[in-house]
Coordinates of C-alpha atoms and ligand atoms in Angstrom, one line a residue:
Chain A
M57 CA 9.9 14.4 -77.5
V58 CA 13.3 13.8 -75.3
A59 CA 11.2 12.0 -72.5
F60 CA 10.7 9.3 -75.1
V61 CA 14.3 8.6 -76.1
P62 CA 15.0 5.3 -73.6
T63 CA 17.7 6.0 -70.5
T64 CA 17.6 2.0 -69.1
R65 CA 17.8 -1.2 -70.9
A66 CA 13.9 -1.8 -68.8
G67 CA 13.0 1.6 -70.6
L68 CA 13.6 0.7 -74.2
Y69 CA 12.2 -3.3 -73.5
R70 CA 9.1 -1.2 -72.5
S71 CA 9.3 1.6 -75.2
L72 CA 9.0 -1.5 -78.0
R73 CA 6.3 -3.3 -76.2
I74 CA 4.2 0.2 -76.7
I75 CA 5.6 0.9 -80.3
S76 CA 5.0 -2.7 -81.3
I77 CA 1.7 -3.2 -82.7
P78 CA 1.0 0.4 -83.9
L79 CA 4.0 -0.4 -86.3
F80 CA 2.5 -3.5 -87.2
F81 CA -0.6 -2.1 -88.2
A82 CA 1.3 0.6 -90.5
I83 CA 3.9 -1.8 -92.5
W84 CA 1.3 -3.7 -92.9
E85 CA -1.1 -0.3 -94.3
L86 CA 1.8 0.7 -95.7
V87 CA 2.5 -2.7 -97.8
S88 CA -1.1 -2.4 -98.9
H89 CA -1.1 0.4 -100.3
S90 CA 2.7 -0.4 -102.2
G91 CA 1.1 -2.0 -105.0
I92 CA 3.0 -5.4 -104.5
V93 CA -0.1 -7.1 -103.4
N94 CA -3.2 -7.1 -104.5
E95 CA -5.4 -4.4 -102.3
F96 CA -8.5 -6.4 -103.1
L97 CA -7.2 -10.0 -102.1
F98 CA -4.8 -7.8 -98.9
P99 CA -6.2 -5.4 -97.9
P100 CA -5.1 -2.1 -95.4
P101 CA -6.3 -2.0 -91.7
S102 CA -8.3 0.9 -92.6
V103 CA -10.6 -0.8 -94.8
V104 CA -10.8 -3.6 -91.9
A105 CA -11.2 -1.7 -89.5
E106 CA -14.6 0.1 -91.7
A107 CA -15.6 -3.4 -92.0
L108 CA -15.3 -3.9 -88.6
F109 CA -17.3 -0.9 -88.1
E110 CA -19.9 -2.0 -90.1
W111 CA -20.1 -5.8 -88.6
A112 CA -20.7 -3.5 -85.3
V113 CA -23.5 -0.8 -86.8
H114 CA -25.0 -2.5 -88.6
G115 CA -24.1 -6.1 -88.2
H116 CA -24.9 -8.3 -85.7
L117 CA -21.0 -8.3 -84.2
L118 CA -22.2 -8.3 -80.6
L119 CA -24.8 -11.4 -81.4
D120 CA -21.5 -13.8 -83.4
V121 CA -19.2 -12.5 -80.1
G122 CA -21.9 -14.1 -77.8
M123 CA -22.7 -17.0 -79.3
S124 CA -19.6 -17.8 -80.2
I125 CA -17.9 -17.3 -76.2
S126 CA -20.4 -18.5 -74.0
R127 CA -19.6 -22.3 -76.6
V128 CA -15.9 -21.9 -76.2
V129 CA -17.5 -21.5 -72.2
V130 CA -19.9 -24.6 -72.0
G131 CA -17.9 -27.4 -73.9
Y132 CA -15.0 -25.8 -72.1
I133 CA -16.4 -27.0 -68.6
L134 CA -18.3 -29.1 -69.6
G135 CA -15.0 -30.4 -70.4
A136 CA -12.6 -29.2 -67.9
T137 CA -14.8 -30.1 -64.7
L138 CA -15.4 -34.2 -66.6
G139 CA -11.4 -34.0 -67.3
V140 CA -10.7 -33.3 -63.6
A141 CA -13.1 -35.3 -62.2
I142 CA -12.2 -38.3 -64.3
G143 CA -8.0 -37.4 -64.0
I144 CA -8.9 -37.6 -60.5
A145 CA -10.4 -40.9 -60.6
T146 CA -8.2 -42.2 -62.3
A147 CA -5.1 -41.9 -61.0
R148 CA -6.1 -43.0 -57.7
Y149 CA -8.3 -46.0 -58.3
P150 CA -6.1 -48.0 -60.4
A151 CA -8.6 -50.8 -61.7
L152 CA -10.9 -47.6 -63.2
S153 CA -7.6 -46.9 -64.5
S154 CA -6.8 -49.7 -66.3
L155 CA -10.2 -50.1 -67.9
L156 CA -10.7 -46.5 -69.3
T157 CA -6.5 -45.4 -70.3
P158 CA -7.2 -48.1 -73.1
I159 CA -9.5 -46.2 -74.3
F160 CA -8.8 -42.9 -73.6
Q161 CA -4.9 -43.1 -75.5
V162 CA -7.2 -44.7 -78.4
L163 CA -9.5 -42.0 -78.8
R164 CA -7.4 -39.2 -78.4
P165 CA -5.0 -38.5 -81.3
I166 CA -8.5 -38.6 -82.9
P167 CA -8.3 -34.9 -84.7
P168 CA -11.5 -33.2 -82.6
I169 CA -12.7 -31.8 -86.2
A170 CA -12.2 -35.0 -88.2
L171 CA -15.1 -35.5 -85.4
V172 CA -17.8 -32.6 -87.0
P173 CA -19.3 -35.1 -90.4
I174 CA -20.3 -37.4 -87.6
V175 CA -21.1 -35.0 -84.6
I176 CA -23.1 -32.7 -87.4
L177 CA -25.4 -36.2 -88.1
W178 CA -25.7 -37.4 -84.7
L179 CA -27.0 -33.6 -82.9
G180 CA -27.8 -31.8 -85.9
L181 CA -26.7 -27.9 -85.9
N182 CA -27.6 -26.7 -83.3
E183 CA -26.0 -25.4 -80.0
S184 CA -25.7 -29.7 -78.0
G185 CA -23.7 -30.4 -81.6
K186 CA -21.2 -27.8 -80.5
Y187 CA -20.9 -27.2 -77.1
F188 CA -20.3 -31.3 -77.4
L189 CA -17.1 -31.2 -80.2
I190 CA -15.8 -28.9 -78.0
L191 CA -16.0 -30.9 -74.8
W192 CA -14.4 -33.8 -76.7
A193 CA -11.1 -31.7 -77.1
V194 CA -11.4 -30.1 -74.2
F195 CA -11.4 -33.9 -72.0
F196 CA -8.3 -35.2 -72.7
T197 CA -5.7 -32.6 -72.9
V198 CA -7.9 -32.3 -68.9
W199 CA -7.8 -35.4 -68.2
I200 CA -4.2 -36.8 -68.8
A201 CA -2.7 -33.7 -67.1
T202 CA -5.3 -33.8 -64.1
H203 CA -3.7 -37.5 -64.2
F204 CA -0.6 -37.6 -64.1
G205 CA -0.9 -34.5 -62.5
V206 CA -2.5 -35.8 -59.4
Q207 CA 0.7 -39.0 -59.7
R208 CA 3.3 -37.2 -59.6
V209 CA 2.8 -35.9 -56.1
D210 CA 5.8 -35.9 -54.1
P211 CA 5.0 -39.2 -52.1
L212 CA 7.4 -37.3 -49.2
L213 CA 4.6 -34.4 -49.1
I214 CA 2.1 -37.1 -48.4
R215 CA 4.5 -39.2 -46.0
A216 CA 3.8 -35.9 -43.9
A217 CA 0.6 -35.8 -44.6
Q218 CA -0.2 -38.8 -43.1
A219 CA 2.5 -38.3 -40.0
L220 CA 0.8 -35.0 -39.3
G221 CA -2.3 -37.2 -39.0
T222 CA -5.0 -36.5 -42.5
P223 CA -7.4 -39.2 -42.5
E224 CA -7.3 -40.9 -46.3
H225 CA -10.7 -38.7 -46.9
R226 CA -9.6 -35.9 -46.4
M227 CA -5.6 -36.7 -48.5
L228 CA -7.3 -35.3 -51.8
R229 CA -8.6 -32.0 -50.2
E230 CA -5.4 -31.4 -48.7
M231 CA -2.9 -32.6 -50.1
L232 CA -3.8 -34.0 -54.2
L233 CA -5.3 -30.9 -55.4
P234 CA -3.4 -28.2 -54.5
G235 CA 0.3 -31.3 -55.2
A236 CA -1.2 -31.6 -58.7
L237 CA -2.9 -28.1 -59.8
P238 CA 0.0 -26.8 -61.2
Y239 CA 0.3 -29.7 -64.1
V240 CA -4.5 -29.5 -64.3
F241 CA -3.5 -24.9 -64.9
V242 CA -1.1 -26.3 -67.9
G243 CA -3.3 -29.1 -68.8
L244 CA -6.2 -26.4 -68.8
R245 CA -4.4 -24.1 -70.2
T246 CA -3.3 -26.0 -73.7
S247 CA -6.5 -27.3 -74.1
L248 CA -8.5 -23.4 -74.1
S249 CA -6.5 -23.2 -77.6
V250 CA -8.0 -26.3 -78.6
A251 CA -10.9 -25.2 -77.4
F252 CA -10.6 -22.0 -79.9
Y253 CA -9.8 -24.3 -82.6
T254 CA -13.1 -27.2 -82.6
L255 CA -14.8 -23.4 -82.2
V256 CA -14.2 -22.6 -85.2
A257 CA -14.3 -25.6 -87.5
A258 CA -17.7 -26.1 -85.4
E259 CA -18.6 -23.2 -86.7
L260 CA -17.2 -23.4 -90.3
A261 CA -18.9 -26.4 -90.8
G262 CA -22.6 -24.8 -90.3
A263 CA -24.3 -22.7 -87.6
F264 CA -26.3 -19.5 -87.5
A265 CA -24.2 -16.8 -85.5
G266 CA -20.6 -16.8 -84.4
V267 CA -17.7 -15.0 -85.2
A268 CA -16.7 -17.9 -87.3
Y269 CA -19.4 -18.4 -88.6
R270 CA -19.1 -14.2 -90.2
I271 CA -16.0 -14.6 -91.8
D272 CA -17.0 -18.1 -93.6
I273 CA -20.5 -15.6 -94.8
A274 CA -17.4 -12.9 -96.1
H275 CA -15.4 -15.8 -98.2
E276 CA -19.1 -16.0 -100.0
N277 CA -19.4 -12.7 -100.5
L278 CA -15.6 -11.8 -101.3
R279 CA -16.2 -9.5 -98.1
I280 CA -12.4 -9.5 -97.6
G281 CA -12.7 -6.4 -94.5
L282 CA -14.6 -9.1 -93.0
M283 CA -13.1 -11.4 -92.9
M284 CA -10.1 -10.3 -91.5
A285 CA -12.0 -8.5 -89.0
G286 CA -13.4 -12.0 -87.9
L287 CA -9.6 -13.0 -87.7
V288 CA -9.2 -10.1 -85.6
V289 CA -11.9 -10.6 -83.3
L290 CA -10.5 -14.0 -82.8
G291 CA -7.5 -13.5 -82.3
L292 CA -8.7 -10.4 -80.0
I293 CA -11.2 -13.0 -78.1
S294 CA -8.6 -16.0 -77.2
A295 CA -6.3 -13.4 -76.0
G296 CA -7.7 -12.5 -73.4
L297 CA -9.7 -14.9 -72.8
D298 CA -6.0 -17.1 -72.2
L299 CA -4.6 -13.5 -70.5
A300 CA -7.7 -14.0 -68.2
F301 CA -6.6 -17.4 -67.7
E302 CA -2.9 -16.9 -66.9
G303 CA -3.8 -13.8 -64.2
W304 CA -6.5 -16.8 -62.6
A305 CA -3.6 -19.2 -62.7
R306 CA -0.8 -16.6 -61.3
H307 CA -3.7 -16.0 -58.4
V308 CA -4.2 -19.2 -57.4
M309 CA -0.2 -20.2 -57.4
R310 CA 0.6 -17.6 -56.1
W311 CA 3.5 -19.9 -53.8
R312 CA 5.2 -21.0 -56.5
Chain B
M218 CA 4.8 -22.1 -23.8
G219 CA 3.3 -18.9 -24.6
A220 CA 1.0 -16.4 -23.0
A221 CA -1.5 -16.0 -25.0
C222 CA -2.4 -19.5 -25.0
D223 CA -4.6 -21.1 -22.5
A224 CA -4.1 -25.1 -22.3
V225 CA -7.2 -26.7 -22.0
A226 CA -7.5 -30.3 -21.1
L227 CA -9.2 -32.3 -24.3
M228 CA -9.5 -34.9 -22.1
P229 CA -13.2 -34.6 -19.9
A230 CA -11.3 -33.3 -16.9
P231 CA -8.8 -30.7 -16.9
P232 CA -5.2 -32.6 -14.5
V233 CA -4.5 -28.4 -15.0
T234 CA -7.2 -26.4 -13.8
V235 CA -7.3 -23.9 -15.3
P236 CA -9.8 -21.2 -13.4
R237 CA -13.4 -20.7 -16.3
A238 CA -12.4 -16.4 -15.8
T239 CA -9.3 -15.8 -17.2
L240 CA -10.8 -18.2 -20.0
A241 CA -13.2 -16.0 -20.8
A242 CA -11.1 -12.4 -20.6
D243 CA -8.4 -14.4 -22.5
A244 CA -10.4 -16.0 -25.2
S245 CA -8.0 -15.3 -28.2
C246 CA -6.8 -18.3 -28.0
R247 CA -8.4 -21.5 -26.4
V248 CA -6.6 -24.7 -26.9
G249 CA -6.0 -27.8 -24.8
Y250 CA -3.9 -30.3 -24.8
D251 CA -4.2 -34.1 -24.4
L252 CA -2.2 -34.7 -20.9
A253 CA -2.4 -37.9 -20.9
P254 CA 0.2 -40.0 -19.3
A255 CA 3.9 -40.9 -20.6
R256 CA 3.7 -43.1 -23.2
G257 CA 5.5 -43.4 -26.0
A258 CA 7.2 -46.9 -25.3
I259 CA 9.0 -48.3 -28.3
E260 CA 9.9 -52.0 -28.7
I261 CA 11.7 -53.6 -31.7
N262 CA 12.5 -57.2 -32.0
N263 CA 15.0 -59.2 -34.7
L264 CA 13.8 -56.3 -37.4
S265 CA 15.1 -56.8 -40.6
I266 CA 14.0 -54.7 -43.8
I267 CA 14.6 -56.8 -46.7
F268 CA 15.0 -53.6 -50.2
G269 CA 14.7 -54.6 -54.0
Q270 CA 12.9 -57.8 -55.2
P271 CA 13.8 -61.1 -56.1
G272 CA 16.8 -62.4 -56.5
K273 CA 18.1 -58.7 -56.4
E274 CA 17.6 -58.3 -52.9
F275 CA 19.5 -55.7 -50.5
L276 CA 19.6 -56.6 -46.7
A277 CA 19.2 -52.5 -45.1
I278 CA 19.3 -54.2 -41.2
D279 CA 20.3 -57.7 -39.9
R280 CA 18.7 -58.7 -37.0
V281 CA 18.5 -55.5 -35.2
S282 CA 17.1 -55.5 -31.3
F283 CA 16.0 -52.6 -29.0
A284 CA 13.6 -51.1 -26.4
I285 CA 12.9 -47.6 -25.4
K286 CA 11.5 -45.9 -23.1
P287 CA 8.4 -43.6 -23.0
G288 CA 10.2 -40.4 -23.0
E289 CA 13.2 -41.2 -23.7
F290 CA 15.3 -39.7 -26.3
I291 CA 17.6 -41.8 -28.0
C292 CA 20.2 -40.5 -30.3
I293 CA 21.4 -43.0 -33.2
V294 CA 24.2 -42.6 -35.4
G295 CA 26.5 -44.4 -38.3
P296 CA 27.9 -44.0 -41.3
S297 CA 25.2 -43.2 -43.9
G298 CA 23.4 -45.4 -45.6
C299 CA 23.2 -47.4 -42.6
G300 CA 19.8 -47.2 -42.1
K301 CA 18.8 -44.8 -39.8
S302 CA 16.2 -42.7 -41.7
T303 CA 14.8 -46.4 -42.9
I304 CA 14.4 -47.2 -38.9
L305 CA 12.5 -44.1 -37.9
N306 CA 10.6 -45.0 -41.2
M307 CA 9.3 -48.6 -39.7
V308 CA 8.5 -46.9 -36.9
A309 CA 6.5 -44.0 -38.6
G310 CA 4.2 -46.5 -40.3
F311 CA 5.8 -45.9 -43.7
E312 CA 7.6 -49.1 -44.6
R313 CA 6.8 -52.4 -42.9
P314 CA 9.4 -55.6 -41.5
T315 CA 10.6 -57.6 -43.9
E316 CA 11.1 -60.2 -40.7
G317 CA 10.7 -58.7 -37.3
S318 CA 8.3 -56.3 -35.4
V319 CA 7.7 -52.3 -33.8
T320 CA 5.4 -52.3 -31.3
L321 CA 4.5 -48.7 -29.8
D322 CA 2.8 -48.8 -25.9
G323 CA 2.9 -53.2 -27.2
V324 CA 0.5 -52.8 -30.2
A325 CA 2.0 -53.6 -33.4
I326 CA 3.5 -50.8 -35.6
T327 CA 0.5 -50.4 -39.0
K328 CA 0.5 -47.6 -40.6
P329 CA 1.5 -44.0 -40.1
G330 CA -0.3 -41.9 -37.3
A331 CA -0.4 -38.7 -35.0
D332 CA 1.1 -40.2 -32.5
R333 CA 4.4 -40.1 -33.6
G334 CA 5.5 -37.2 -35.4
M335 CA 8.7 -36.5 -38.2
V336 CA 10.9 -34.5 -39.1
F337 CA 12.5 -35.2 -42.0
Q338 CA 15.9 -35.5 -43.9
Q339 CA 15.1 -33.5 -47.3
P340 CA 12.6 -30.2 -46.9
S341 CA 9.4 -31.5 -46.4
L342 CA 6.7 -28.4 -46.3
F343 CA 3.0 -28.1 -48.4
P344 CA 4.5 -25.7 -50.5
W345 CA 0.6 -24.5 -51.5
K346 CA 0.8 -23.4 -47.8
T347 CA 2.2 -20.3 -45.3
V348 CA 4.0 -21.4 -43.3
R349 CA 1.5 -20.5 -40.3
A350 CA -1.4 -23.3 -42.8
N351 CA 1.9 -25.4 -42.3
V352 CA 2.6 -25.9 -39.2
A353 CA -1.7 -25.0 -37.7
Y354 CA -2.8 -27.7 -39.9
G355 CA -2.1 -31.3 -37.7
P356 CA -4.1 -29.3 -35.4
R357 CA -6.6 -29.2 -37.6
M358 CA -6.4 -32.3 -38.6
A359 CA -6.9 -32.9 -35.6
G360 CA -10.8 -31.4 -35.0
L361 CA -9.4 -27.9 -33.3
L362 CA -11.4 -24.7 -34.8
D363 CA -9.0 -23.1 -37.4
R364 CA -8.5 -20.4 -35.2
D365 CA -7.3 -22.3 -32.5
A366 CA -5.0 -24.2 -35.1
Y367 CA -3.8 -21.2 -36.5
C368 CA -3.1 -19.0 -32.9
L369 CA -1.2 -22.3 -31.5
A370 CA 1.2 -22.4 -34.8
D371 CA 2.0 -19.1 -33.7
Q372 CA 3.4 -19.8 -30.7
Y373 CA 4.9 -22.7 -32.1
L374 CA 6.6 -20.9 -34.3
E375 CA 7.6 -18.3 -32.0
M376 CA 9.6 -21.0 -30.2
V377 CA 11.6 -21.3 -33.4
G378 CA 12.0 -17.7 -33.9
L379 CA 10.3 -17.1 -36.2
A380 CA 6.7 -15.6 -35.8
Q381 CA 7.5 -12.6 -38.0
F382 CA 8.4 -15.3 -41.1
A383 CA 4.6 -16.8 -40.4
G384 CA 2.7 -15.3 -43.2
N385 CA 5.7 -16.4 -46.1
Y386 CA 5.4 -19.7 -48.7
P387 CA 8.0 -21.7 -47.9
K388 CA 10.4 -21.5 -51.5
T389 CA 10.7 -17.4 -49.2
L390 CA 12.2 -18.7 -46.4
S391 CA 16.1 -20.7 -46.3
G392 CA 16.9 -24.3 -45.6
G393 CA 17.5 -23.9 -42.0
M394 CA 14.0 -21.2 -42.1
Q395 CA 12.1 -23.7 -43.6
Q396 CA 13.2 -27.4 -41.2
R397 CA 12.7 -25.6 -38.4
V398 CA 9.2 -24.7 -40.1
A399 CA 9.1 -28.8 -39.9
I400 CA 10.1 -29.0 -37.2
A401 CA 7.8 -27.2 -35.1
R402 CA 5.2 -28.5 -37.5
A403 CA 5.5 -31.6 -35.7
L404 CA 5.9 -31.0 -32.2
V405 CA 3.0 -28.3 -32.5
N406 CA 0.6 -32.3 -32.4
R407 CA 2.3 -32.9 -29.3
P408 CA 3.3 -36.8 -30.7
S409 CA 4.3 -39.0 -27.8
V410 CA 7.2 -40.0 -30.7
L411 CA 9.3 -37.9 -31.8
L412 CA 11.1 -38.6 -34.7
M413 CA 14.0 -36.4 -36.7
D414 CA 16.1 -37.0 -38.5
E415 CA 19.3 -36.2 -39.3
P416 CA 17.2 -32.3 -38.6
F417 CA 19.6 -29.3 -37.5
G418 CA 22.2 -30.2 -40.2
A419 CA 21.4 -27.5 -43.0
L420 CA 21.8 -25.2 -40.0
D421 CA 24.4 -22.8 -39.4
A422 CA 26.4 -23.3 -35.6
Q423 CA 24.5 -21.1 -34.0
T424 CA 21.5 -21.3 -35.4
R425 CA 21.7 -25.3 -34.1
A426 CA 23.1 -24.7 -30.6
M427 CA 20.0 -22.2 -29.6
M428 CA 17.4 -25.1 -31.5
Q429 CA 18.8 -28.2 -29.4
E430 CA 18.5 -25.7 -26.9
T431 CA 15.4 -25.5 -27.8
L432 CA 14.5 -29.4 -28.1
L433 CA 15.8 -30.5 -25.0
R434 CA 13.6 -27.2 -23.4
I435 CA 10.5 -29.2 -25.3
W436 CA 11.3 -32.5 -24.8
A437 CA 11.8 -31.6 -20.8
D438 CA 8.4 -30.1 -20.3
N439 CA 6.7 -32.9 -23.2
K440 CA 8.7 -35.8 -21.9
T441 CA 7.3 -37.5 -25.6
T442 CA 10.3 -39.5 -26.5
V443 CA 12.3 -38.8 -28.3
I444 CA 14.8 -41.1 -31.1
F445 CA 17.1 -38.4 -32.9
V446 CA 19.3 -39.5 -35.7
T447 CA 22.1 -37.2 -36.7
H448 CA 26.1 -38.0 -37.6
D449 CA 27.7 -35.9 -35.8
I450 CA 27.8 -37.4 -31.9
D451 CA 28.3 -34.3 -30.0
E452 CA 25.1 -33.3 -30.9
A453 CA 23.8 -37.0 -30.6
I454 CA 26.0 -37.4 -27.2
F455 CA 24.1 -33.4 -26.4
P456 CA 21.3 -33.8 -25.5
G457 CA 20.8 -38.2 -25.2
D458 CA 19.9 -40.9 -22.5
R459 CA 20.9 -43.5 -25.1
I460 CA 23.8 -43.3 -28.1
L461 CA 23.0 -46.8 -30.5
V462 CA 26.0 -47.3 -32.9
M463 CA 25.1 -48.7 -36.6
S464 CA 28.0 -50.5 -38.2
A465 CA 28.0 -49.9 -42.1
S466 CA 25.1 -51.6 -44.3
P467 CA 23.9 -54.0 -43.0
G468 CA 22.5 -52.3 -40.0
R469 CA 23.4 -53.4 -36.9
V470 CA 23.0 -51.6 -33.6
V471 CA 27.2 -52.0 -32.9
L472 CA 27.0 -50.4 -29.7
D473 CA 24.2 -49.1 -27.0
I474 CA 25.7 -46.4 -24.7
P475 CA 23.5 -44.7 -21.6
V476 CA 24.7 -41.2 -21.5
T477 CA 24.2 -40.0 -17.3
L478 CA 25.2 -36.3 -17.0
R479 CA 23.5 -34.3 -15.2
R480 CA 21.2 -32.1 -16.3
P481 CA 19.9 -29.8 -17.1
R482 CA 23.1 -29.7 -19.8
S483 CA 24.4 -26.3 -21.3
T484 CA 26.3 -26.2 -24.1
D485 CA 29.9 -26.5 -22.1
I486 CA 28.8 -30.0 -21.2
S487 CA 31.0 -31.0 -24.0
L488 CA 34.6 -30.1 -22.2
D489 CA 32.9 -32.8 -19.4
R490 CA 34.8 -36.3 -18.7
L491 CA 32.4 -38.3 -19.5
F492 CA 31.1 -36.4 -22.4
L493 CA 34.5 -37.1 -23.0
S494 CA 34.7 -40.9 -22.1
I495 CA 31.3 -41.2 -24.3
K496 CA 32.4 -39.7 -27.0
K497 CA 35.9 -41.8 -28.2
R498 CA 34.2 -44.7 -27.0
C499 CA 32.1 -43.8 -29.8
L500 CA 34.5 -42.5 -32.1
E501 CA 36.7 -46.3 -31.3
I502 CA 33.6 -48.5 -32.5
I503 CA 32.0 -45.5 -35.6
R504 CA 35.9 -45.9 -37.2
R505 CA 36.5 -49.9 -36.9
E506 CA 33.2 -50.2 -38.1
I507 CA 34.9 -47.6 -41.4
L508 CA 38.0 -49.8 -41.0
S509 CA 35.8 -53.1 -41.5
A510 CA 32.8 -52.3 -44.0
F511 CA 35.9 -50.1 -46.7
E512 CA 37.9 -54.0 -46.0
R513 CA 34.5 -56.1 -46.9
Q514 CA 34.4 -53.5 -49.9
A515 CA 37.7 -54.4 -51.3
Q516 CA 37.6 -57.6 -50.6
A517 CA 34.4 -57.8 -52.8
S518 CA 36.0 -56.5 -54.9
E519 CA 38.9 -58.3 -55.1
S520 CA 36.7 -61.2 -55.6
N521 CA 35.0 -59.6 -58.6
H522 CA 38.1 -59.0 -60.6
S523 CA 39.4 -62.6 -60.4
Ligands
ATP61 N1 12.3 -48.0 -51.3 C1 14.6 -48.8 -51.0 N2 14.7 -48.7 -51.8 C2 15.4 -49.7 -51.6 N3 16.5 -49.8 -51.2 C3 16.8 -48.8 -50.4 C4 15.0 -48.1 -49.5 N4 15.6 -47.6 -48.6 C5 16.5 -47.2 -48.9 N5 17.5 -48.1 -49.6 C6 18.9 -48.5 -49.1 O1 18.5 -49.0 -48.1 C7 20.2 -48.7 -47.3 C8 19.8 -47.5 -45.6 O2 18.7 -46.4 -46.4 P1 18.7 -44.6 -45.4 O3 17.6 -43.8 -46.5 O4 18.0 -45.8 -43.7 O5 20.2 -44.9 -44.8 P2 20.9 -43.8 -43.8 O6 21.7 -44.4 -42.7 O7 19.4 -42.3 -42.9 O8 21.9 -42.8 -44.2 P3 21.8 -40.9 -44.5 O9 22.9 -41.2 -43.4 O10 22.8 -40.8 -45.4 O11 20.7 -40.4 -44.5 C9 20.4 -47.9 -48.0 O12 21.3 -48.8 -49.0 C10 19.7 -47.1 -49.9 O13 20.2 -47.5 -50.3
MG62 MG1 19.2 -40.7 -44.0

């Protein structure tokens, strides 16, 4: 027991981090049983864990998780690729920027969720509609981050590169892209969480599998434990992707 | 030059013949230099530069003319804001003259190029590249294989005393160390003109003296034309063939004085009689210029008040 008594400030913080989540579950369990809340509407973690276990063994947890992740990944990669490509183009060619920027600035503030009904009309309830919604949600954030990132590359570095003999056609790869990278990564990370909001909206509006879809089904059957398990799984997936993204970004930009 | 790298001319027939056998034996770093005859004659003719929009024009350079012979080391001194960096920017090709012309070897300068190396007043290393990759950048752009470019880079890093930092990213270096990397990065390209904008401003006295001597040695080897901007007169006289003193804004050349001190020069040359008389002359002119600039300012603010 003595070993757990922290002796330094850093040690204290580490111990707090370790007990943080167990403490949360403990309080949750206590509150559920305390009688302050309705135990049926606010089930304790033990019930949620049971529902999660049931979902994994007799339900379609793997299918649901797989479908949700594949939707986010496909839509995100399409939207991000398009956003980076068009962001570079509009940053480099003022004529193209003058043509596209006004259009994008009008479309960008429309919440992607508002598009769900019309996209269902156009593309139905199949996967392509969900890819499209997530693509749409991701595109604008990544586009604007790339556009400004490329434009904000330090002009002094461009001059230095020119004086070192950089041909115009290599400027993009050697200077503009690495210089814009910090901005692009901010856009990519922000749009990752936007992609999840949109995923949830798309699945709630109609799907045949997926984590948010399962939450919806559990709602209809009043299986509150399963609903909460769905929330926990969504949280874990998006936190996991965000963590992986952060690690990747830190590796790519280790020069910062 | 370090012995690790054999010099092989990029030209079809190498003027310096290196036995092929040695090259094969020591193939770790075969790199080429363009050993063309001395170039780098600069002519600045009636150059004027105006910044700002119509109605709010600002005359930065006022009808400056001077010529620099190939291989000459010229130093420009003058008060802050007189247009020294602006003149370097013209020669580098970053900006276009409002009036007059700037030519290199008889050809008007229209854009930047690797034949004119620049060491900027502000830190300008590429932060996403290691120190070694920063120095290897120019040779890579010139078409050298990565391996050869990196080998050259290591050699030049050794010359500026930073070989052990080759793998670092620039942010982990002090300002002075970054500036030395920037110097190596400009030198490795073997430009016919080297433009240096207060390159040693951020260095301590010892490192500065070391870098001045290194620069002089490299210059003696290469005979590139150097335009060296500084506000330290000693630093201008020590390496220079010639010194241009500029007036406060608008920039004009108010003194063009040759430095006929014998070469090679060592740091104790600053006690030489000739050195001291040149220094005295420059200081007098600068003092006069600063005083007249103050007077003009005072007059301007007086006329504003009335
Ligand atoms: N792009 C620009 N637009 C407007 N004014 C400029 C621009 N560049 C320089 N100037 C002005 O031109 C003048 C000369 O600037 P410059 O940078 O050449 O001075 P400098 O002699 O290098 O000064 P320092 O010793 O402080 O570096 C200054 O008054 C400056 O304000
Ligand atoms: Mg300057």
